Amino acid sequence: MGLQIYEWMKNLAVFYIFLTVVTHLVPDGRYEEYIRFFMGLLLILLMMSPLLEVMNLKSQVESLISQYEMEEQNLELQIQDFSLGESSLEEYMRQEIFAEEGETP
């Protein structure tokens, strides 16, 4: 348990160092607000990681993320299939129009 707390605190320290470096590298400070928002979200996840491990929720979160990724990939494949079907339908319609007019495409 002590080793896990040490690793968690080490991760927090590295995160804050990384946050400081990134915010100093941002030109003009225009994007600093967005970077701080994104880093805040990462910090929330980092702070929750010990709780997720203790409550054995880490595996459930990972399975939900993988399920979401699989659904997204499935949706992308359906979109690709639809676009392929749409293009072949357009080609078929062109051929039919040209056949009616007695021309070749």
mmCIF file of C-alpha atoms in Angstrom:
data_model
loop_
_atom_site.group_PDB
_atom_site.id
_atom_site.type_symbol
_atom_site.label_atom_id
_atom_site.label_comp_id
_atom_site.label_asym_id
_atom_site.label_seq_id
_atom_site.Cartn_x
_atom_site.Cartn_y
_atom_site.Cartn_z
ATOM 1 C CA MET A 1 0.000 0.000 0.000
ATOM 2 C CA GLY A 2 2.844 2.381 0.861
ATOM 3 C CA LEU A 3 4.492 1.733 -2.499
ATOM 4 C CA GLN A 4 1.267 2.563 -4.327
ATOM 5 C CA ILE A 5 0.933 5.852 -2.452
ATOM 6 C CA TYR A 6 4.561 6.662 -3.256
ATOM 7 C CA GLU A 7 3.972 5.960 -6.960
ATOM 8 C CA TRP A 8 0.821 8.073 -6.914
ATOM 9 C CA MET A 9 2.619 11.014 -5.315
ATOM 10 C CA LYS A 10 5.499 10.642 -7.755
ATOM 11 C CA ASN A 11 3.012 10.742 -10.643
ATOM 12 C CA LEU A 12 1.466 13.898 -9.212
ATOM 13 C CA ALA A 13 4.877 15.571 -8.923
ATOM 14 C CA VAL A 14 5.801 14.644 -12.494
ATOM 15 C CA PHE A 15 2.414 15.895 -13.668
ATOM 16 C CA TYR A 16 2.899 19.281 -12.013
ATOM 17 C CA ILE A 17 6.386 19.610 -13.500
ATOM 18 C CA PHE A 18 4.982 18.749 -16.920
ATOM 19 C CA LEU A 19 2.139 21.251 -16.434
ATOM 20 C CA THR A 20 4.611 23.989 -15.538
ATOM 21 C CA VAL A 21 6.789 23.254 -18.574
ATOM 22 C CA VAL A 22 3.829 23.206 -20.955
ATOM 23 C CA THR A 23 2.348 26.458 -19.645
ATOM 24 C CA HIS A 24 5.725 28.180 -19.996
ATOM 25 C CA LEU A 25 6.102 26.945 -23.574
ATOM 26 C CA VAL A 26 2.737 28.317 -24.709
ATOM 27 C CA PRO A 27 3.281 31.404 -26.871
ATOM 28 C CA ASP A 28 1.390 34.619 -26.007
ATOM 29 C CA GLY A 29 -0.661 32.894 -23.311
ATOM 30 C CA ARG A 30 -3.674 32.728 -25.638
ATOM 31 C CA TYR A 31 -4.012 28.984 -25.260
ATOM 32 C CA GLU A 32 -3.116 28.850 -21.583
ATOM 33 C CA GLU A 33 -6.773 28.684 -20.546
ATOM 34 C CA TYR A 34 -7.394 25.646 -22.771
ATOM 35 C CA ILE A 35 -4.226 23.912 -21.653
ATOM 36 C CA ARG A 36 -5.110 24.467 -18.002
ATOM 37 C CA PHE A 37 -8.599 23.051 -18.633
ATOM 38 C CA PHE A 38 -7.204 19.938 -20.337
ATOM 39 C CA MET A 39 -4.541 19.510 -17.667
ATOM 40 C CA GLY A 40 -7.250 19.881 -15.018
ATOM 41 C CA LEU A 41 -9.152 16.991 -16.562
ATOM 42 C CA LEU A 42 -5.980 14.907 -16.545
ATOM 43 C CA LEU A 43 -5.350 15.876 -12.930
ATOM 44 C CA ILE A 44 -8.845 14.705 -11.969
ATOM 45 C CA LEU A 45 -8.153 11.330 -13.590
ATOM 46 C CA LEU A 46 -4.776 11.127 -11.878
ATOM 47 C CA MET A 47 -6.315 11.951 -8.505
ATOM 48 C CA MET A 48 -9.049 9.340 -8.990
ATOM 49 C CA SER A 49 -6.704 6.525 -10.014
ATOM 50 C CA PRO A 50 -6.073 5.223 -6.446
ATOM 51 C CA LEU A 51 -9.809 5.231 -5.750
ATOM 52 C CA LEU A 52 -10.468 3.324 -8.935
ATOM 53 C CA GLU A 53 -7.902 0.701 -7.985
ATOM 54 C CA VAL A 54 -9.221 0.311 -4.432
ATOM 55 C CA MET A 55 -12.814 -0.065 -5.568
ATOM 56 C CA ASN A 56 -11.863 -2.336 -8.501
ATOM 57 C CA LEU A 57 -13.526 0.088 -10.867
ATOM 58 C CA LYS A 58 -10.458 0.324 -13.076
ATOM 59 C CA SER A 59 -11.361 -2.816 -15.027
ATOM 60 C CA GLN A 60 -14.951 -1.621 -15.430
ATOM 61 C CA VAL A 61 -13.804 1.765 -16.721
ATOM 62 C CA GLU A 62 -11.393 0.086 -19.130
ATOM 63 C CA SER A 63 -14.128 -2.218 -20.413
ATOM 64 C CA LEU A 64 -16.493 0.731 -20.916
ATOM 65 C CA ILE A 65 -13.799 2.601 -22.848
ATOM 66 C CA SER A 66 -13.033 -0.408 -25.030
ATOM 67 C CA GLN A 67 -16.766 -0.926 -25.654
ATOM 68 C CA TYR A 68 -17.108 2.718 -26.685
ATOM 69 C CA GLU A 69 -14.111 2.398 -29.017
ATOM 70 C CA MET A 70 -15.577 -0.736 -30.609
ATOM 71 C CA GLU A 71 -18.932 1.000 -31.133
ATOM 72 C CA GLU A 72 -17.153 3.953 -32.717
ATOM 73 C CA GLN A 73 -15.201 1.679 -35.061
ATOM 74 C CA ASN A 74 -18.412 -0.148 -35.970
ATOM 75 C CA LEU A 75 -20.098 3.165 -36.769
ATOM 76 C CA GLU A 76 -17.152 4.213 -38.950
ATOM 77 C CA LEU A 77 -17.360 0.911 -40.839
ATOM 78 C CA GLN A 78 -21.092 1.394 -41.373
ATOM 79 C CA ILE A 79 -20.438 4.884 -42.732
ATOM 80 C CA GLN A 80 -17.792 3.517 -45.087
ATOM 81 C CA ASP A 81 -20.151 0.752 -46.260
ATOM 82 C CA PHE A 82 -22.898 3.296 -46.835
ATOM 83 C CA SER A 83 -20.619 5.581 -48.840
ATOM 84 C CA LEU A 84 -19.413 2.629 -50.939
ATOM 85 C CA GLY A 85 -22.998 1.572 -51.564
ATOM 86 C CA GLU A 86 -23.952 5.127 -52.452
ATOM 87 C CA SER A 87 -21.122 5.462 -54.968
ATOM 88 C CA SER A 88 -21.963 2.137 -56.605
ATOM 89 C CA LEU A 89 -25.634 3.194 -56.793
ATOM 90 C CA GLU A 90 -24.613 6.449 -58.486
ATOM 91 C CA GLU A 91 -22.493 4.500 -60.977
ATOM 92 C CA TYR A 92 -25.393 2.135 -61.691
ATOM 93 C CA MET A 93 -27.742 5.071 -62.260
ATOM 94 C CA ARG A 94 -25.243 6.703 -64.649
ATOM 95 C CA GLN A 95 -24.963 3.501 -66.634
ATOM 96 C CA GLU A 96 -28.753 3.198 -66.838
ATOM 97 C CA ILE A 97 -29.104 6.800 -68.013
ATOM 98 C CA PHE A 98 -26.436 6.346 -70.647
ATOM 99 C CA ALA A 99 -28.023 3.039 -71.728
ATOM 100 C CA GLU A 100 -31.374 4.760 -72.184
ATOM 101 C CA GLU A 101 -29.777 7.481 -74.271
ATOM 102 C CA GLY A 102 -27.818 4.946 -76.289
ATOM 103 C CA GLU A 103 -24.450 6.354 -75.236
ATOM 104 C CA THR A 104 -21.501 4.786 -73.480
ATOM 105 C CA PRO A 105 -20.206 6.299 -70.264
#
